[in-house]
């Protein structure tokens, strides 16, 4: 009997081992499937809401956070639809299937201006790296003009149309953002007395009794020193927007003229233009255009070695956009306008053989895009206008060392600045590194200037600039 039962017992043990192995494999498969899921799922990906109605978007959490997580939803067209406030989840609040609901509320503007569109995007903030690096899927929203009956989005291509509108809204926003980043990183140097070479500016920071400045003031014989200058720059930008990588190339040209009204004060007029091209994450997604700007500037010595600078520019331009959406190619063009205001204080002091220049500045730049139409040969769609703004405060130090080369003076320099985005509340700190040189002969100066903005952030700008200044 015992000999007869032994094969049965062995078979039973084998079955138990196999079952355990299957259980472990199944558990591992389930865990792997859970790990493959994003930490939160967005639903739906498209919805329709009236100007006087409401709708809801849900985020379903799939993983327990290890630190508090804040979800902030933002509408790309807040004038037509708003979204409820941010929500924060603590680790102890998590239960499987936990769902967060964000309410969308239409804004009835009382104007019969047709249906519009918007995109709802999310920003996740958390010390939990899984959530902190996560970008939830965006939601496309069709906003029905008040009184218009809801239409079904299925079967009539509405989803593809909404995606096309959202693609162009994001592409034009990226184009405007990249331009402002380039203009910030490759700002003009020749408008400031403190940044010009001593000879080229007809101005001396170290003339204690002002005699050198008075002599420069009378250089032209009539009592006014005229300075002409020009600059050419390249800027490369790269940043993330709504989870997509945007990169841009920018060519910038500037020229200006100013006069020294009296020792220590110049005022002038400058013009600049840029040629900008931005690309999205998909092949064929591109926006390219140009813009010209013009405005006045001044630079004034307040005290010995302290200079105040200010400038204002207004600009107008045009761009063409191309996007691949759901297998179709859409194209459109739009006009742009911009405003740039900048002011700063800088000094120049001698220490041994070095020139030390502390700098403090504030800049506001705004760029807008008008309403425009896009088409793919069959459908023509409307894209709403929008405005992008950038506010930047900077604090830094530049160190230079003039080298006498006989008839030339070579002045290499290097500097670093802390940048604060005053229009953002989170992730608003970055830095700028710069280096270059000026080569002076008499009242003329030639310079090469290199810069890197965004150290420590995902938004970066690399610049290279040539400058030429001559005083008559």
Coordinates of C-alpha atoms in Angstrom, one line a residue:
X1 CA 0.0 0.0 0.0
X2 CA 2.7 2.4 1.0
X3 CA 4.7 1.7 -2.2
X4 CA 1.5 2.2 -4.3
X5 CA 0.8 5.6 -2.7
X6 CA 4.3 7.0 -3.2
X7 CA 3.7 7.9 -6.9
X8 CA 0.4 9.6 -6.0
X9 CA 2.1 11.7 -3.3
X10 CA 4.8 12.7 -5.6
X11 CA 2.3 13.7 -8.3
X12 CA 0.4 15.8 -5.7
X13 CA 3.6 17.5 -4.6
X14 CA 4.4 18.3 -8.2
X15 CA 1.0 19.8 -8.7
X16 CA 1.4 22.0 -5.6
X17 CA 4.8 23.2 -6.7
X18 CA 3.4 24.0 -10.2
X19 CA 0.4 25.8 -8.7
X20 CA 2.7 27.9 -6.5
X21 CA 4.9 28.8 -9.5
X22 CA 1.8 29.8 -11.5
X23 CA 0.6 31.9 -8.6
X24 CA 4.0 33.7 -8.3
X25 CA 4.2 34.2 -12.1
X26 CA 0.6 35.6 -12.1
X27 CA 1.4 37.9 -9.2
X28 CA 4.5 39.2 -11.0
X29 CA 2.5 39.7 -14.2
X30 CA -0.2 41.7 -12.3
X31 CA 2.5 43.8 -10.6
X32 CA 4.2 44.4 -13.9
X33 CA 0.9 45.4 -15.5
X34 CA 0.2 47.8 -12.6
X35 CA 3.7 49.3 -13.0
X36 CA 3.1 49.9 -16.7
X37 CA 0.0 52.0 -16.0
X38 CA 0.5 55.7 -15.7
X39 CA -0.1 56.9 -12.1
X40 CA -3.3 58.6 -13.2
X41 CA -5.8 58.1 -16.0
X42 CA -7.6 61.0 -17.6
X43 CA -11.2 60.7 -18.8
X44 CA -12.6 61.7 -21.3
X45 CA -10.1 62.9 -23.9
X46 CA -12.8 65.0 -25.6
X47 CA -16.0 66.6 -24.5
X48 CA -18.5 69.3 -25.5
X49 CA -19.9 72.0 -23.2
X50 CA -22.1 75.0 -23.7
X51 CA -21.1 78.5 -22.7
X52 CA -23.8 78.4 -20.0
X53 CA -23.2 74.8 -19.1
X54 CA -20.8 72.6 -17.1
X55 CA -18.9 69.4 -17.6
X56 CA -16.6 67.2 -15.7
X57 CA -13.1 65.6 -16.2
X58 CA -11.9 62.8 -13.9
X59 CA -8.4 61.7 -13.0
X60 CA -8.3 58.1 -11.6
X61 CA -5.2 57.3 -9.6
X62 CA -3.6 53.9 -10.2
X63 CA -0.7 54.1 -7.8
X64 CA -0.3 55.1 -4.1
X65 CA 1.8 58.2 -3.8
X66 CA 4.7 58.4 -1.3
X67 CA 4.3 62.1 -0.8
X68 CA 1.4 64.6 -1.2
X69 CA 0.5 65.2 -4.8
X70 CA -1.2 68.4 -6.2
X71 CA -3.1 68.3 -9.5
X72 CA -3.6 71.7 -11.1
X73 CA -5.9 71.9 -14.2
X74 CA -5.6 74.9 -16.6
X75 CA -7.8 76.1 -19.4
X76 CA -6.1 77.4 -22.6
X77 CA -9.2 79.7 -23.2
X78 CA -10.2 80.9 -19.7
X79 CA -12.4 83.6 -21.4
X80 CA -14.7 80.9 -22.6
X81 CA -14.3 78.1 -20.0
X82 CA -12.9 77.9 -16.5
X83 CA -11.8 74.9 -14.5
X84 CA -12.1 74.2 -10.8
X85 CA -9.3 74.7 -8.3
X86 CA -6.3 72.4 -7.7
X87 CA -6.7 69.3 -5.6
X88 CA -4.1 67.7 -3.3
X89 CA -4.0 64.0 -2.3
X90 CA -2.0 62.8 0.7
X91 CA -0.5 59.3 0.8
X92 CA -3.1 58.3 3.5
X93 CA -6.0 59.4 1.3
X94 CA -5.3 56.9 -1.4
X95 CA -7.6 54.0 -2.0
X96 CA -7.6 51.8 -5.2
X97 CA -9.6 53.6 -7.9
X98 CA -9.5 57.0 -6.2
X99 CA -11.0 59.5 -8.6
X100 CA -10.6 63.3 -8.7
X101 CA -13.2 65.4 -10.4
X102 CA -12.5 68.7 -12.1
X103 CA -15.5 70.8 -13.1
X104 CA -15.5 72.9 -16.3
X105 CA -17.8 75.9 -16.4
X106 CA -18.7 77.7 -19.6
X107 CA -18.5 81.5 -19.6
X108 CA -21.4 83.2 -21.5
X109 CA -19.9 86.3 -23.0
X110 CA -23.3 87.4 -24.5
X111 CA -21.7 87.5 -28.0
X112 CA -22.9 85.3 -30.9
X113 CA -19.3 84.6 -32.0
X114 CA -19.7 80.9 -32.9
X115 CA -18.3 77.8 -31.3
X116 CA -14.8 77.9 -29.8
X117 CA -12.3 75.4 -28.5
X118 CA -10.0 75.0 -25.5
X119 CA -7.5 72.6 -24.1
X120 CA -7.4 71.5 -20.5
X121 CA -3.9 70.6 -19.4
X122 CA -2.6 69.4 -16.0
X123 CA 0.4 70.2 -13.9
X124 CA 1.4 67.7 -11.2
X125 CA 3.6 68.8 -8.3
X126 CA 5.0 66.3 -5.8
X127 CA 8.1 65.1 -4.1
X128 CA 7.1 61.6 -5.3
X129 CA 9.2 61.3 -8.5
X130 CA 6.7 59.0 -10.2
X131 CA 4.0 61.7 -9.9
X132 CA 6.3 64.7 -10.0
X133 CA 7.5 63.7 -13.5
X134 CA 4.1 62.7 -14.7
X135 CA 2.1 64.8 -17.2
X136 CA -1.6 63.7 -17.5
X137 CA -3.1 63.5 -20.9
X138 CA -4.8 66.7 -22.0
X139 CA -8.5 67.1 -22.8
X140 CA -9.9 68.8 -25.9
X141 CA -13.0 70.8 -25.3
X142 CA -15.6 72.1 -27.8
X143 CA -17.4 75.2 -26.4
X144 CA -20.8 75.7 -27.9
X145 CA -21.9 79.3 -28.4
X146 CA -24.9 80.0 -26.0
X147 CA -28.1 78.8 -27.5
X148 CA -26.5 76.5 -30.0
X149 CA -27.7 72.9 -29.6
X150 CA -25.1 70.3 -28.7
X151 CA -23.9 68.2 -31.6
X152 CA -22.5 64.7 -31.4
X153 CA -18.8 64.5 -31.7
X154 CA -18.9 61.0 -33.1
X155 CA -19.2 60.3 -36.8
X156 CA -18.6 63.8 -38.1
X157 CA -14.9 64.2 -37.7
X158 CA -15.3 66.6 -34.7
X159 CA -12.6 64.9 -32.7
X160 CA -10.0 65.3 -35.5
X161 CA -11.0 68.9 -35.9
X162 CA -10.7 69.6 -32.2
X163 CA -7.3 68.0 -32.1
X164 CA -6.2 70.1 -35.1
X165 CA -7.3 73.3 -33.4
X166 CA -5.5 72.3 -30.2
X167 CA -2.4 71.4 -32.1
X168 CA -2.3 74.8 -33.7
X169 CA -3.1 76.6 -30.4
X170 CA -0.2 74.8 -28.8
X171 CA 2.1 75.3 -31.8
X172 CA 1.5 79.1 -31.9
X173 CA 2.0 79.4 -28.2
X174 CA 5.3 77.6 -28.4
X175 CA 6.3 79.9 -31.2
X176 CA 5.6 83.0 -29.2
X177 CA 7.2 81.5 -26.1
X178 CA 10.4 80.6 -28.0
X179 CA 10.7 84.1 -29.4
X180 CA 10.5 85.7 -26.0
X181 CA 13.1 83.3 -24.6
X182 CA 15.4 84.2 -27.5
X183 CA 14.9 88.0 -27.0
X184 CA 15.6 87.6 -23.3
X185 CA 18.8 85.5 -23.8
X186 CA 20.2 87.6 -26.7
X187 CA 19.2 91.1 -25.5
X188 CA 21.1 94.1 -26.9
X189 CA 24.4 95.2 -25.4
X190 CA 25.1 98.3 -27.4
X191 CA 22.2 100.4 -25.9
X192 CA 24.1 100.6 -22.5
X193 CA 27.0 102.8 -21.7
X194 CA 28.1 100.3 -19.1
X195 CA 28.4 97.5 -21.7
X196 CA 30.2 99.4 -24.4
X197 CA 34.0 99.7 -24.6
X198 CA 35.3 102.9 -23.0
X199 CA 36.5 104.3 -26.2
X200 CA 33.6 103.2 -28.3
X201 CA 31.1 104.7 -26.0
X202 CA 33.0 108.1 -25.7
X203 CA 32.4 107.7 -22.0
X204 CA 34.7 107.1 -19.1
X205 CA 33.6 105.5 -15.8
X206 CA 36.9 106.3 -14.1
X207 CA 37.2 110.0 -14.9
X208 CA 36.9 111.4 -11.4
X209 CA 36.6 115.0 -12.4
X210 CA 34.5 114.4 -15.5
X211 CA 37.1 115.9 -17.8
X212 CA 37.2 112.9 -20.1
X213 CA 33.5 112.9 -20.4
X214 CA 33.4 116.5 -21.2
X215 CA 36.0 116.0 -23.9
X216 CA 34.0 113.1 -25.4
X217 CA 30.9 115.4 -25.3
X218 CA 32.7 117.8 -27.6
X219 CA 34.3 115.2 -29.9
X220 CA 32.1 115.9 -32.8
X221 CA 32.8 119.7 -32.6
X222 CA 29.1 120.5 -32.3
X223 CA 29.0 119.2 -28.7
X224 CA 27.1 116.0 -29.6
X225 CA 28.8 112.6 -30.0
X226 CA 27.0 110.4 -32.5
X227 CA 27.2 106.7 -32.1
X228 CA 26.1 104.1 -34.6
X229 CA 26.0 100.4 -33.7
X230 CA 24.8 97.1 -35.1
X231 CA 24.4 93.5 -33.7
X232 CA 23.7 90.1 -35.2
X233 CA 22.8 87.1 -33.0
X234 CA 21.8 83.5 -33.2
X235 CA 19.7 81.9 -30.4
X236 CA 18.7 78.3 -30.0
X237 CA 15.8 77.5 -27.6
X238 CA 14.5 74.3 -26.2
X239 CA 11.7 73.7 -23.6
X240 CA 8.8 71.4 -22.7
X241 CA 5.2 72.5 -23.1
X242 CA 2.3 70.3 -22.1
X243 CA 4.6 67.3 -22.1
X244 CA 5.9 68.0 -25.6
X245 CA 9.4 69.1 -26.5
X246 CA 9.6 72.3 -28.5
X247 CA 12.8 73.6 -30.1
X248 CA 13.5 76.8 -32.0
X249 CA 16.1 78.6 -34.1
X250 CA 16.3 82.3 -34.1
X251 CA 18.3 84.8 -36.2
X252 CA 18.3 88.4 -34.8
X253 CA 19.6 91.6 -36.3
X254 CA 19.7 95.0 -34.7
X255 CA 20.9 98.5 -35.4
X256 CA 20.7 101.8 -33.6
X257 CA 21.9 105.4 -33.4
X258 CA 22.2 107.6 -30.3
X259 CA 23.6 111.0 -29.3
X260 CA 25.2 112.2 -26.1
X261 CA 23.0 115.1 -25.1
X262 CA 25.4 116.0 -22.3
X263 CA 28.1 114.2 -20.4
X264 CA 26.7 111.0 -18.9
X265 CA 23.4 110.8 -20.9
X266 CA 22.7 109.2 -24.3
X267 CA 19.4 108.7 -26.0
X268 CA 18.7 106.9 -29.2
X269 CA 16.5 104.9 -31.5
X270 CA 16.9 101.2 -32.3
X271 CA 15.3 98.7 -34.7
X272 CA 15.5 94.9 -34.6
X273 CA 14.1 92.0 -36.5
X274 CA 14.1 88.3 -36.0
X275 CA 13.5 85.2 -38.1
X276 CA 12.1 82.4 -36.0
X277 CA 11.4 78.7 -36.7
X278 CA 10.0 76.3 -34.1
X279 CA 9.4 72.6 -34.3
X280 CA 7.2 70.2 -32.3
X281 CA 7.8 66.6 -31.4
X282 CA 6.3 65.2 -34.7
X283 CA 8.0 65.4 -38.1
X284 CA 6.4 68.1 -40.2
X285 CA 5.2 70.2 -37.3
X286 CA 6.7 73.6 -37.8
X287 CA 5.9 77.3 -37.3
X288 CA 8.2 79.9 -38.9
X289 CA 7.9 83.6 -39.3
X290 CA 9.5 87.0 -38.8
X291 CA 8.9 90.1 -36.7
X292 CA 10.2 93.7 -36.7
X293 CA 10.4 95.9 -33.7
X294 CA 11.4 99.6 -33.1
X295 CA 11.6 101.8 -30.1
X296 CA 13.7 104.3 -28.1
X297 CA 16.4 103.8 -25.4
X298 CA 18.5 105.8 -23.1
X299 CA 21.5 105.3 -20.8
X300 CA 22.4 107.7 -18.1
X301 CA 25.1 108.0 -15.4
X302 CA 23.4 108.5 -12.1
X303 CA 26.6 108.7 -9.9
X304 CA 30.2 107.9 -10.5
X305 CA 30.3 104.3 -11.9
X306 CA 26.5 103.8 -11.7
X307 CA 24.4 103.7 -14.9
X308 CA 20.7 103.5 -15.5
X309 CA 19.4 101.9 -18.7
X310 CA 15.9 101.8 -20.2
X311 CA 14.4 100.8 -23.5
X312 CA 11.0 100.0 -25.0
X313 CA 10.1 98.2 -28.3
X314 CA 6.9 97.6 -30.2
X315 CA 6.7 95.0 -32.9
X316 CA 4.6 93.4 -35.6
X317 CA 5.1 90.3 -37.6
X318 CA 3.6 87.3 -39.4
X319 CA 4.1 83.5 -39.2
X320 CA 3.1 80.4 -41.1
X321 CA 2.2 77.1 -39.3
X322 CA 2.0 73.5 -40.5
X323 CA 0.8 70.6 -38.4
X324 CA 0.1 66.9 -39.0
X325 CA -3.1 65.8 -37.2
X326 CA -4.8 62.4 -37.5
X327 CA -3.1 61.7 -40.9
X328 CA -4.1 65.1 -42.4
X329 CA -1.9 68.1 -43.0
X330 CA -3.3 71.5 -41.9
X331 CA -1.8 74.8 -42.7
X332 CA -2.5 78.4 -41.6
X333 CA -0.9 81.8 -41.0
X334 CA -1.3 84.4 -38.3
X335 CA -0.1 87.9 -37.4
X336 CA 1.8 88.7 -34.2
X337 CA 2.3 91.8 -32.1
X338 CA 4.8 92.3 -29.3
X339 CA 5.8 94.7 -26.5
X340 CA 9.1 94.7 -24.7
X341 CA 10.0 96.9 -21.7
X342 CA 13.3 96.8 -19.9
X343 CA 15.2 98.8 -17.3
X344 CA 18.3 98.2 -15.2
X345 CA 21.1 99.5 -13.1
X346 CA 24.7 98.6 -13.6
X347 CA 28.0 99.8 -12.3
X348 CA 31.7 99.5 -13.3
X349 CA 34.4 99.6 -10.7
X350 CA 38.1 99.0 -10.8
X351 CA 39.9 96.4 -8.6
X352 CA 43.6 95.9 -9.4
X353 CA 43.6 95.2 -13.1
X354 CA 39.9 94.0 -13.2
X355 CA 36.7 95.8 -14.1
X356 CA 33.8 94.6 -11.9
X357 CA 30.3 95.3 -13.1
X358 CA 27.3 94.4 -10.9
X359 CA 24.0 94.3 -12.7
X360 CA 20.3 94.5 -11.7
X361 CA 17.5 94.4 -14.2
X362 CA 13.8 93.9 -14.8
X363 CA 12.2 93.0 -18.1
X364 CA 8.6 92.5 -19.3
X365 CA 7.9 91.0 -22.7
X366 CA 4.4 90.2 -24.1
X367 CA 3.6 88.6 -27.5
X368 CA 0.1 88.1 -29.0
X369 CA -1.2 86.1 -31.9
X370 CA -4.5 87.0 -33.6
X371 CA -7.4 84.7 -34.5
X372 CA -6.6 82.8 -37.7
X373 CA -7.9 80.0 -39.9
X374 CA -6.4 76.6 -40.7
X375 CA -7.3 74.3 -43.6
X376 CA -6.4 70.9 -44.9
X377 CA -8.0 71.2 -48.4
X378 CA -11.4 70.0 -47.1
X379 CA -12.2 71.7 -43.8
X380 CA -11.5 75.3 -42.6
X381 CA -11.2 75.7 -38.9
X382 CA -10.8 78.8 -36.6
X383 CA -8.1 79.1 -34.0
X384 CA -8.5 81.7 -31.2
X385 CA -5.9 84.4 -30.6
X386 CA -3.8 84.3 -27.4
X387 CA -1.1 86.2 -25.5
X388 CA 2.1 84.9 -24.0
X389 CA 3.9 86.9 -21.3
X390 CA 7.4 86.8 -19.7
X391 CA 8.5 88.8 -16.7
X392 CA 12.1 88.5 -15.6
X393 CA 14.2 90.0 -12.9
X394 CA 18.0 89.5 -13.0
X395 CA 20.8 90.0 -10.6
X396 CA 24.4 89.2 -11.5
X397 CA 28.0 90.1 -11.7
X398 CA 30.4 90.5 -14.7
X399 CA 34.2 90.6 -14.4
X400 CA 36.4 91.9 -17.2
X401 CA 40.1 92.5 -17.7
X402 CA 41.3 95.0 -20.3
X403 CA 44.6 94.0 -22.1
X404 CA 46.6 96.6 -23.9
X405 CA 47.7 95.4 -27.4
X406 CA 49.3 98.6 -28.6
X407 CA 46.8 100.2 -30.9
X408 CA 44.1 97.8 -29.8
X409 CA 42.5 97.1 -26.4
X410 CA 41.2 93.5 -25.8
X411 CA 38.7 93.1 -23.0
X412 CA 37.6 89.6 -22.2
X413 CA 34.8 89.1 -19.7
X414 CA 32.7 86.5 -18.0
X415 CA 29.6 86.7 -15.8
X416 CA 26.7 84.9 -14.1
X417 CA 23.2 86.1 -13.3
X418 CA 20.3 84.7 -11.2
X419 CA 17.0 84.9 -13.2
X420 CA 13.6 85.1 -11.5
X421 CA 10.4 84.7 -13.5
X422 CA 8.2 87.2 -11.7
X423 CA 5.0 86.0 -13.4
X424 CA 5.4 82.4 -12.2
X425 CA 4.9 81.1 -8.6
X426 CA 6.6 77.7 -9.0
X427 CA 9.9 76.7 -10.7
X428 CA 10.7 80.4 -11.3
X429 CA 14.4 80.4 -10.7
X430 CA 17.1 79.8 -13.3
X431 CA 20.5 81.2 -14.1
X432 CA 22.4 82.8 -17.0
X433 CA 26.1 82.3 -17.9
X434 CA 27.9 84.6 -20.3
X435 CA 31.4 85.2 -21.7
X436 CA 33.0 87.1 -24.5
X437 CA 35.3 89.9 -25.4
X438 CA 35.4 93.4 -27.0
X439 CA 38.2 94.6 -29.2
X440 CA 38.6 98.3 -29.4
X441 CA 40.6 100.7 -31.6
X442 CA 40.0 104.4 -31.2
X443 CA 36.3 105.1 -31.2
X444 CA 35.3 101.7 -32.7
X445 CA 34.5 98.4 -30.9
X446 CA 34.0 94.9 -32.2
X447 CA 32.6 92.2 -29.8
X448 CA 31.8 88.5 -29.6
X449 CA 29.3 87.5 -26.9
X450 CA 28.2 84.0 -25.8
X451 CA 25.4 83.1 -23.4
X452 CA 23.5 80.1 -21.8
X453 CA 20.2 80.6 -20.1
X454 CA 18.3 78.1 -18.0
X455 CA 21.0 76.3 -16.1
X456 CA 19.1 74.0 -13.7
X457 CA 15.8 74.0 -15.7
X458 CA 14.2 72.2 -18.7
X459 CA 13.9 75.5 -20.6
X460 CA 17.2 76.5 -22.2
X461 CA 18.5 79.2 -24.5
X462 CA 22.0 79.2 -26.1
X463 CA 23.1 82.5 -27.8
X464 CA 26.0 83.8 -29.9
X465 CA 26.2 87.5 -30.8
X466 CA 28.5 89.8 -32.8
X467 CA 28.4 93.5 -32.1
X468 CA 30.0 96.6 -33.7
X469 CA 30.0 100.2 -32.3
X470 CA 31.5 103.3 -33.7
X471 CA 31.4 106.9 -32.4
X472 CA 31.8 110.0 -34.6

